Coordinates of C-alpha atoms in Angstrom, one line a residue:
Chain A
M16 CA 29.4 -1.0 -25.1
A17 CA 32.9 0.4 -25.6
V18 CA 34.7 -2.6 -24.0
S19 CA 33.1 -6.0 -24.1
V20 CA 32.0 -7.3 -20.8
T21 CA 31.5 -11.0 -20.2
I22 CA 30.2 -13.1 -17.4
A23 CA 33.1 -15.4 -16.5
G24 CA 31.7 -17.2 -13.4
S25 CA 28.8 -17.3 -11.0
A26 CA 27.5 -19.2 -7.9
E27 CA 24.5 -19.0 -5.7
R28 CA 23.2 -20.5 -2.5
I29 CA 19.5 -20.6 -1.4
G30 CA 18.1 -21.8 1.9
R31 CA 15.6 -21.3 4.6
S32 CA 18.1 -20.5 7.5
L33 CA 21.4 -19.8 6.0
A34 CA 24.3 -18.2 7.7
V35 CA 24.3 -15.6 5.0
D36 CA 27.7 -14.1 5.7
I37 CA 29.2 -17.6 5.2
A38 CA 27.1 -18.2 2.2
V39 CA 28.3 -15.0 0.5
T40 CA 32.0 -15.9 1.0
Q41 CA 31.3 -19.4 -0.3
C42 CA 29.6 -18.0 -3.4
V43 CA 32.4 -15.5 -4.0
R44 CA 35.0 -18.2 -3.8
A45 CA 33.0 -20.5 -6.1
A46 CA 32.4 -17.8 -8.7
L47 CA 36.1 -16.9 -8.8
A48 CA 37.0 -20.6 -9.2
A49 CA 34.5 -20.9 -12.1
A50 CA 36.2 -17.8 -13.7
A51 CA 39.6 -19.2 -13.0
L52 CA 40.5 -16.0 -11.1
A53 CA 41.8 -15.3 -7.7
L54 CA 40.5 -12.5 -5.4
D55 CA 43.7 -10.6 -6.1
D56 CA 42.7 -10.4 -9.7
I57 CA 39.5 -8.5 -8.8
D58 CA 39.8 -4.7 -9.4
A59 CA 36.4 -3.7 -7.9
V60 CA 33.5 -5.2 -6.0
V61 CA 29.9 -4.2 -6.3
T62 CA 27.7 -5.3 -3.4
C63 CA 23.9 -5.5 -3.4
G64 CA 21.5 -6.3 -0.6
S65 CA 18.9 -4.6 1.6
D66 CA 20.0 -3.4 4.9
V67 CA 16.6 -4.1 6.4
L68 CA 16.9 -7.7 5.3
D69 CA 20.5 -8.1 6.4
G70 CA 20.2 -6.5 9.7
G71 CA 23.4 -4.7 9.0
M72 CA 24.9 -2.2 6.7
V73 CA 25.7 -3.7 3.3
G74 CA 28.7 -1.4 2.8
T75 CA 30.3 -2.2 6.1
R76 CA 29.7 -6.0 5.6
S77 CA 31.3 -5.9 2.2
G78 CA 34.4 -7.6 3.6
I79 CA 32.5 -10.9 3.4
A80 CA 32.4 -10.3 -0.4
G81 CA 36.1 -9.7 -0.5
A82 CA 35.8 -6.0 -1.0
Y83 CA 38.5 -4.7 1.4
G84 CA 41.4 -3.2 -0.4
R85 CA 39.5 -2.8 -3.6
E86 CA 37.2 -0.2 -5.2
L87 CA 33.7 -0.7 -3.7
V88 CA 30.4 0.3 -5.1
T89 CA 27.3 -0.4 -3.0
V90 CA 24.0 -0.6 -4.8
P91 CA 21.6 -1.8 -2.1
S92 CA 18.3 -1.9 -3.7
S93 CA 18.6 -3.7 -7.0
G94 CA 20.6 -6.6 -8.3
G95 CA 20.0 -5.5 -11.9
H96 CA 21.3 -2.0 -11.1
A97 CA 24.3 -3.4 -9.3
F98 CA 25.0 -5.6 -12.3
A99 CA 24.7 -2.5 -14.6
A100 CA 27.1 -0.6 -12.3
A101 CA 29.6 -3.5 -12.5
A102 CA 29.4 -3.7 -16.3
S103 CA 29.9 0.1 -16.5
L104 CA 33.1 -0.1 -14.5
I105 CA 34.5 -2.4 -17.2
E106 CA 33.0 -0.7 -20.1
S107 CA 34.5 2.6 -19.1
G108 CA 37.9 1.1 -18.6
Q109 CA 38.1 1.6 -14.8
A110 CA 38.4 -2.1 -14.2
R111 CA 39.1 -5.3 -16.0
N112 CA 37.7 -7.8 -13.5
V113 CA 34.7 -7.0 -11.3
L114 CA 32.9 -9.1 -8.7
V115 CA 29.2 -8.5 -8.0
A116 CA 28.0 -10.0 -4.8
G117 CA 24.5 -9.8 -3.4
W118 CA 22.6 -11.4 -0.5
G119 CA 19.6 -11.2 1.7
E120 CA 18.2 -12.9 4.8
G121 CA 14.7 -13.0 3.4
S122 CA 13.4 -15.8 5.6
K123 CA 12.7 -13.4 8.4
F124 CA 10.3 -11.5 6.1
A125 CA 8.1 -14.6 5.9
L126 CA 7.4 -14.0 9.6
L127 CA 7.0 -10.2 9.3
D128 CA 7.2 -8.3 6.1
G129 CA 9.3 -5.3 6.8
R130 CA 9.3 -3.8 3.4
S131 CA 6.7 -1.2 4.4
V132 CA 9.5 0.8 6.1
Q133 CA 10.3 2.0 2.6
A134 CA 6.9 3.6 2.3
D135 CA 6.3 7.2 3.3
P136 CA 5.8 7.4 7.1
F137 CA 3.2 10.1 6.9
Y138 CA 1.3 9.4 3.8
A139 CA 1.6 5.7 2.9
R140 CA 2.4 3.5 5.9
P141 CA -0.5 4.8 8.1
V142 CA -3.0 3.9 5.4
G143 CA -1.6 0.4 5.1
A144 CA 0.4 0.7 1.9
D145 CA 2.6 -2.3 2.5
A146 CA 4.2 -4.1 -0.4
A147 CA 1.4 -6.7 -0.7
A148 CA -1.3 -4.1 -0.6
M149 CA 0.4 -2.0 -3.2
T150 CA 1.0 -5.0 -5.5
A151 CA -2.7 -5.9 -5.1
L152 CA -3.7 -2.4 -6.0
Q153 CA -1.6 -2.5 -9.1
A154 CA -3.0 -5.9 -10.1
Q155 CA -6.6 -4.7 -9.5
R156 CA -6.1 -1.8 -11.9
L157 CA -4.4 -3.9 -14.6
L158 CA -7.2 -6.5 -14.4
A159 CA -9.9 -3.8 -14.4
D160 CA -8.3 -2.3 -17.5
G161 CA -8.1 -5.6 -19.3
A162 CA -4.3 -5.4 -19.4
L163 CA -4.2 -8.8 -17.6
T164 CA -6.8 -11.5 -17.4
G165 CA -7.4 -13.5 -14.2
E166 CA -7.2 -16.7 -16.2
A167 CA -3.8 -15.9 -17.7
L168 CA -2.5 -14.7 -14.4
S169 CA -3.6 -17.9 -12.6
E170 CA -2.1 -19.9 -15.4
Y171 CA 1.3 -18.1 -15.1
G172 CA 1.2 -18.4 -11.3
E173 CA 0.5 -22.1 -11.5
A174 CA 3.2 -22.7 -14.0
M175 CA 5.8 -20.9 -11.9
Q176 CA 4.8 -22.7 -8.8
R177 CA 5.1 -26.1 -10.6
R178 CA 8.5 -25.3 -11.9
A179 CA 9.6 -24.1 -8.5
G180 CA 8.3 -27.4 -7.0
L181 CA 5.7 -25.6 -4.8
A182 CA 2.3 -26.8 -3.9
E183 CA -0.2 -24.2 -5.0
N184 CA -1.3 -22.3 -1.9
G185 CA -1.4 -18.8 -0.5
S186 CA -0.5 -17.8 3.0
G187 CA -2.8 -16.2 5.5
G188 CA -5.4 -15.7 2.8
M189 CA -3.1 -14.0 0.4
R190 CA -3.5 -14.8 -3.3
P191 CA -0.6 -17.1 -4.4
W192 CA 0.5 -14.7 -7.1
L193 CA 0.9 -11.9 -4.6
L194 CA 3.1 -14.0 -2.2
P195 CA 6.9 -13.7 -2.3
Q196 CA 8.7 -17.0 -1.7
W197 CA 10.9 -15.7 1.0
A198 CA 14.2 -17.5 1.4
D199 CA 17.8 -16.7 2.4
G200 CA 20.2 -16.3 -0.5
A201 CA 23.5 -15.2 -1.8
C202 CA 24.8 -14.9 -5.3
A203 CA 28.2 -13.9 -6.8
I204 CA 29.0 -13.1 -10.4
V205 CA 32.4 -12.4 -11.9
L206 CA 32.5 -10.0 -14.8
R207 CA 35.5 -9.3 -16.9
A208 CA 36.7 -7.5 -20.0
G209 CA 37.0 -9.5 -23.1
E210 CA 35.0 -11.9 -25.4
D211 CA 35.5 -15.1 -23.5
G212 CA 32.3 -16.1 -21.8
V213 CA 28.7 -15.0 -22.0
R214 CA 28.8 -11.4 -23.3
V215 CA 26.7 -8.6 -21.8
A216 CA 25.2 -7.3 -25.0
D217 CA 23.2 -4.4 -23.5
V218 CA 21.7 -3.0 -20.3
G219 CA 18.7 -0.8 -19.6
T220 CA 17.3 0.4 -16.3
S221 CA 14.5 2.5 -15.0
F222 CA 13.2 3.3 -11.5
R223 CA 9.9 4.4 -10.1
G224 CA 8.9 5.6 -6.6
Y225 CA 7.1 3.3 -4.1
T226 CA 3.7 4.9 -4.9
P227 CA 3.4 5.2 -8.7
Q228 CA 0.7 7.5 -10.1
P229 CA -2.3 5.9 -11.9
A230 CA -0.8 6.3 -15.3
D231 CA 2.4 4.5 -14.2
L232 CA 1.2 1.5 -12.3
D233 CA 2.0 -1.1 -15.0
P234 CA 5.4 -2.9 -14.7
A235 CA 5.2 -3.4 -18.5
G236 CA 5.7 0.3 -18.8
W237 CA 8.7 0.2 -16.5
V238 CA 10.3 -2.5 -18.7
A239 CA 9.5 -0.6 -21.8
A240 CA 11.2 2.4 -20.4
A241 CA 14.3 0.3 -19.5
M242 CA 14.3 -1.2 -23.0
A243 CA 13.7 2.1 -24.8
N244 CA 17.3 2.5 -25.9
M245 CA 18.4 -1.1 -25.9
K246 CA 19.4 -3.1 -28.9
L247 CA 18.0 -6.6 -28.5
A248 CA 19.0 -9.5 -30.7
E249 CA 15.6 -11.2 -30.8
R250 CA 16.7 -13.8 -33.3
G251 CA 18.3 -16.8 -31.5
L252 CA 16.6 -15.9 -28.2
T253 CA 16.5 -19.0 -26.1
A254 CA 16.1 -17.9 -22.5
I255 CA 14.3 -15.3 -20.5
E256 CA 14.5 -14.9 -16.8
A257 CA 12.2 -12.5 -15.0
C258 CA 12.4 -12.1 -11.3
G259 CA 10.1 -10.1 -9.1
P260 CA 8.8 -10.1 -5.5
A261 CA 5.4 -11.4 -6.7
M262 CA 4.4 -13.5 -9.7
V263 CA 1.8 -10.9 -10.8
T264 CA 4.6 -8.4 -11.1
E265 CA 6.7 -10.7 -13.2
F266 CA 3.7 -11.6 -15.4
A267 CA 2.8 -7.9 -15.9
A268 CA 6.4 -7.0 -16.7
L269 CA 7.0 -9.7 -19.2
R270 CA 4.3 -8.4 -21.6
T271 CA 6.4 -5.8 -23.3
L272 CA 9.1 -8.3 -24.2
L273 CA 6.7 -11.1 -25.0
A274 CA 4.8 -8.9 -27.4
R275 CA 8.1 -8.3 -29.3
V276 CA 9.1 -12.0 -29.5
G277 CA 5.7 -13.6 -29.7
W278 CA 6.1 -16.1 -26.9
P279 CA 3.3 -17.1 -24.5
A280 CA 4.1 -16.3 -20.8
V281 CA 4.2 -19.9 -19.8
D282 CA 6.7 -20.9 -22.5
D283 CA 9.3 -23.3 -21.1
R284 CA 12.1 -20.9 -22.2
I285 CA 10.8 -18.3 -19.7
N286 CA 11.7 -18.8 -16.1
A287 CA 12.7 -22.4 -16.4
S288 CA 13.3 -22.6 -12.6
G289 CA 10.1 -20.7 -11.7
G290 CA 11.3 -17.1 -11.5
G291 CA 10.8 -15.4 -8.1
A292 CA 8.5 -18.3 -7.1
S293 CA 11.6 -20.5 -6.6
A294 CA 13.1 -18.2 -4.0
F295 CA 13.1 -14.5 -3.2
F296 CA 15.7 -13.0 -0.9
G297 CA 15.2 -9.3 -1.6
P298 CA 16.8 -6.9 -4.0
A299 CA 19.7 -9.1 -4.7
T300 CA 17.6 -11.9 -6.1
G301 CA 17.9 -10.5 -9.6
L302 CA 21.6 -11.4 -9.7
R303 CA 20.6 -15.0 -9.4
H304 CA 18.4 -14.8 -12.4
I305 CA 21.0 -12.9 -14.4
A306 CA 23.4 -15.8 -13.6
R307 CA 20.8 -18.4 -14.5
A308 CA 20.2 -16.8 -17.9
A309 CA 23.9 -16.7 -18.5
R310 CA 24.3 -20.4 -17.6
A311 CA 21.5 -21.3 -20.0
L312 CA 23.5 -19.6 -22.8
S313 CA 27.0 -20.9 -21.8
G314 CA 28.7 -22.8 -24.6
G315 CA 26.3 -21.7 -27.3
R316 CA 25.7 -18.8 -29.5
S317 CA 22.1 -17.9 -28.6
T318 CA 20.9 -14.9 -26.8
G319 CA 19.0 -14.4 -23.5
I320 CA 17.3 -11.7 -21.5
A321 CA 17.1 -11.2 -17.7
I322 CA 14.5 -8.8 -16.3
D323 CA 15.0 -7.8 -12.7
L324 CA 12.1 -6.2 -10.8
A325 CA 13.7 -5.1 -7.5
G326 CA 12.2 -3.0 -4.7
P327 CA 9.0 -3.7 -2.8
I328 CA 6.8 -3.6 -5.8
G329 CA 9.4 -4.3 -8.4
Q330 CA 9.8 -0.7 -9.3
A331 CA 13.6 -0.8 -9.7
T332 CA 13.6 -2.3 -13.2
S333 CA 16.6 -3.6 -15.1
V334 CA 16.8 -5.5 -18.4
I335 CA 20.0 -7.3 -19.2
A336 CA 20.6 -8.7 -22.7
L337 CA 23.1 -11.5 -22.9
E338 CA 24.8 -13.3 -25.8
G339 CA 26.6 -16.6 -25.9
T340 CA 29.9 -16.5 -27.6
G341 CA 30.3 -20.2 -28.2
Chain B
M22 CA 36.8 -20.8 -22.6
V23 CA 35.6 -20.3 -19.2
T24 CA 32.0 -21.1 -18.5
A25 CA 29.7 -19.8 -15.9
A26 CA 29.0 -22.5 -13.4
E27 CA 26.6 -23.1 -10.5
T28 CA 28.2 -24.6 -7.5
Q29 CA 26.2 -26.3 -4.9
M30 CA 28.0 -26.1 -1.6
D31 CA 27.5 -28.4 1.3
T32 CA 26.1 -26.8 4.3
V33 CA 28.8 -25.6 6.6
A34 CA 28.3 -26.9 10.1
V35 CA 28.7 -24.0 12.6
S36 CA 28.6 -24.5 16.3
A37 CA 26.4 -22.5 18.5
A38 CA 29.4 -20.7 19.9
E39 CA 30.3 -19.4 16.5
T40 CA 27.0 -17.7 15.7
R41 CA 25.3 -14.6 17.1
E42 CA 21.7 -13.6 17.0
V43 CA 21.5 -9.8 16.8
D44 CA 18.3 -8.0 17.6
V45 CA 18.4 -4.4 16.8
R46 CA 15.7 -1.8 17.5
A47 CA 16.3 1.6 16.1
P48 CA 13.7 4.3 16.6
F49 CA 13.5 6.9 13.9
R50 CA 12.3 10.4 14.0
H51 CA 10.6 11.7 10.9
S52 CA 9.7 15.3 10.1
A53 CA 6.8 16.3 7.9
G54 CA 8.6 19.3 6.7
R55 CA 7.4 22.8 6.0
L56 CA 4.6 22.0 3.6
G57 CA 3.7 18.7 5.2
S58 CA 3.2 20.3 8.6
V59 CA 0.7 22.8 7.0
F60 CA -1.1 19.9 5.2
L61 CA -1.5 17.8 8.3
Q62 CA -2.6 20.8 10.4
A63 CA -5.3 21.5 7.9
L64 CA -6.6 17.9 8.4
R65 CA -7.2 18.8 12.0
E66 CA -9.5 21.4 10.7
R67 CA -11.2 18.9 8.4
R68 CA -9.7 20.5 5.3
L69 CA -7.9 18.6 2.6
I70 CA -5.6 21.0 0.7
G71 CA -3.1 20.7 -2.1
W72 CA 0.0 22.6 -3.0
K73 CA -0.2 24.3 -6.4
T74 CA 3.2 24.8 -7.9
G75 CA 4.6 24.8 -11.4
G76 CA 1.0 24.7 -12.7
R77 CA 0.2 21.4 -10.9
V78 CA -1.7 20.8 -7.7
I79 CA 0.1 18.1 -5.7
V80 CA -1.3 16.2 -2.8
P81 CA 0.2 15.3 -0.4
P82 CA 2.5 18.3 -0.9
R83 CA 6.2 17.8 -1.9
D84 CA 8.6 20.6 -1.1
F85 CA 11.2 21.1 -3.8
G86 CA 11.8 24.7 -2.8
A87 CA 9.6 26.3 -5.5
S88 CA 7.0 28.9 -4.6
G89 CA 3.3 28.0 -4.6
E90 CA 0.0 28.4 -3.0
W91 CA -2.5 26.2 -1.1
V92 CA -5.8 25.2 -2.7
E93 CA -8.8 23.5 -1.3
L94 CA -9.6 20.0 -2.6
G95 CA -12.7 17.9 -2.8
P96 CA -15.2 16.9 -1.6
G97 CA -15.5 14.7 -4.6
A98 CA -12.9 12.3 -5.9
R99 CA -12.2 9.7 -8.6
L100 CA -11.2 6.1 -7.8
E101 CA -8.1 5.0 -9.6
A102 CA -7.4 1.6 -8.1
Y103 CA -7.8 -0.3 -4.9
A104 CA -6.4 -3.4 -3.1
P105 CA -9.1 -6.0 -2.7
A106 CA -9.2 -7.0 0.9
D107 CA -9.8 -10.6 0.1
W108 CA -6.7 -10.8 -2.0
I109 CA -4.4 -10.0 0.9
A110 CA -5.8 -11.5 4.0
A111 CA -8.6 -13.9 5.1
D112 CA -9.7 -11.5 7.8
A113 CA -12.6 -9.2 7.1
A114 CA -11.6 -5.5 6.9
D115 CA -13.9 -2.5 7.1
S116 CA -11.8 -0.6 4.6
C117 CA -9.2 -1.2 1.9
L118 CA -6.2 0.7 0.5
A119 CA -7.1 2.8 -2.5
L120 CA -5.5 5.2 -4.9
V121 CA -7.7 8.3 -5.4
T122 CA -7.5 11.5 -7.3
V123 CA -9.3 14.2 -5.4
D124 CA -11.2 16.9 -7.3
G125 CA -8.9 19.8 -7.8
A126 CA -5.7 17.8 -7.6
D127 CA -3.3 16.7 -10.4
T128 CA -1.8 13.8 -8.5
A129 CA -3.4 10.8 -6.8
L130 CA -2.9 9.9 -3.2
L131 CA -3.1 6.7 -1.2
T132 CA -6.0 6.6 1.2
R133 CA -8.7 4.2 2.6
L134 CA -11.9 3.3 0.9
R135 CA -15.0 2.3 3.0
P136 CA -16.6 0.0 3.2
A137 CA -14.2 -2.6 1.8
A138 CA -17.0 -4.7 0.5
S139 CA -18.2 -1.9 -1.8
A140 CA -14.9 -1.8 -3.6
G141 CA -15.7 -4.9 -5.6
A142 CA -18.5 -3.2 -7.3
L143 CA -16.5 -0.2 -8.3
R144 CA -14.4 0.4 -11.4
P145 CA -11.6 2.9 -12.0
G146 CA -13.3 6.3 -12.5
A147 CA -16.0 5.7 -10.0
R148 CA -17.0 8.8 -8.1
L149 CA -16.2 9.0 -4.4
A150 CA -17.0 11.4 -1.5
L151 CA -14.6 12.6 1.1
R152 CA -15.4 11.8 4.7
F153 CA -13.6 13.1 7.9
A154 CA -13.4 11.6 11.3
D155 CA -15.3 13.3 14.1
A156 CA -12.1 14.1 15.9
P157 CA -9.2 14.6 13.4
Q158 CA -5.7 14.2 14.8
G159 CA -3.7 15.7 12.0
S160 CA -3.0 12.4 10.3
I161 CA -3.6 11.0 6.8
T162 CA -6.0 8.6 8.5
D163 CA -8.3 11.5 9.5
F164 CA -10.2 11.0 6.3
W165 CA -11.3 8.4 3.9
F166 CA -13.6 8.0 0.9
E167 CA -16.9 6.3 0.3
P168 CA -18.7 5.6 -2.9
V169 CA -21.2 8.3 -3.9
G170 CA -24.6 7.2 -2.9
G171 CA -23.1 4.6 -0.5

């Protein structure tokens, strides 16, 4: 990156019935306080959230994130892509201090999963291609091909649920590792130019359609595509955060990275808080895990990686490499 | 040095007068487009067709403005993947979501596989046969696939 970008502050709120707009403002204020900045110091705001989850237009609600009077970029569908956009604003010299704010009222999706509205209305929705069914279809193929084993998948799912403090159970007959842990949430991250803080070492992204073709069903392939041109400092790696709508998506996606570093999927350094099993509030959830990875590195000189799998089947993929600067 | 910090905030008490519940219903109108309309009309005639363009046969058709021609597809097909019904819901289902490559096509399409119970015995690559409803309506649900010999 031409200009060093660092994470200077972050804050999050998770709950089951949050007043999300208030939570966003609280997170913004807390992240700014952690960064020792005022809102007036912010040059640009990047917002992230799903309009379907929020019940409102993310762009027009951006005032709750302090966006009025500033440059605004709205990246609705992916926290990782929103973070990448924010880092690019600094890297390119357009801004020195950027606020990334994301939110989602996910709890309503526990009652009725509305993600299927993103599927094609003629060719996908009528045949029942909702997010859970699509994820199950992917998992079936990966298991049939031997890319995943049922034993390893169950082990990963149980480990994530334990770390998230959940009793192992499905819902309505759904396998636990297919089930998003819907919650309401908000997260704010302050990025700034300079070397003081946790540095953003590199960013990679990739994006697939809602209905991938047979040769492109594996989230590990999406992560590999995102990482294709990244420089990863694997030595000194101490934290990995992977966040997806379902545990099977996270588990599948981690394989590319784990193959490089040689860690087992249930290593304590991976998803210390349980990944998406701890809470999922839609596309902005990835910001929370980027922030968590950064906090794990704060004060030290080790490196970390955050993988965000946004979208109904995790198909908006981002890989964020972070580096503690001591 | 400024460190990233997580701040746990106390819940802000908000009175009922300060909150609003908003219930929005927004009907949307979708268009199948030039190619989609032909594709869906062919289903009424119990024909499954693909759009050959740029050397590939695409189904369902995607219109990017290039010229092409229609080709007949099927009746055989190859199973690529399916969503096991018992992974998703406890209720029994007579069919399950499947990703299928129809003979003659270069892309796979989402469809239904019947019966759902047969899917568990099938592996990727299994041969399937195209079946049409007695009274097609011009919808992607006018047809489904069944295992060959099933």
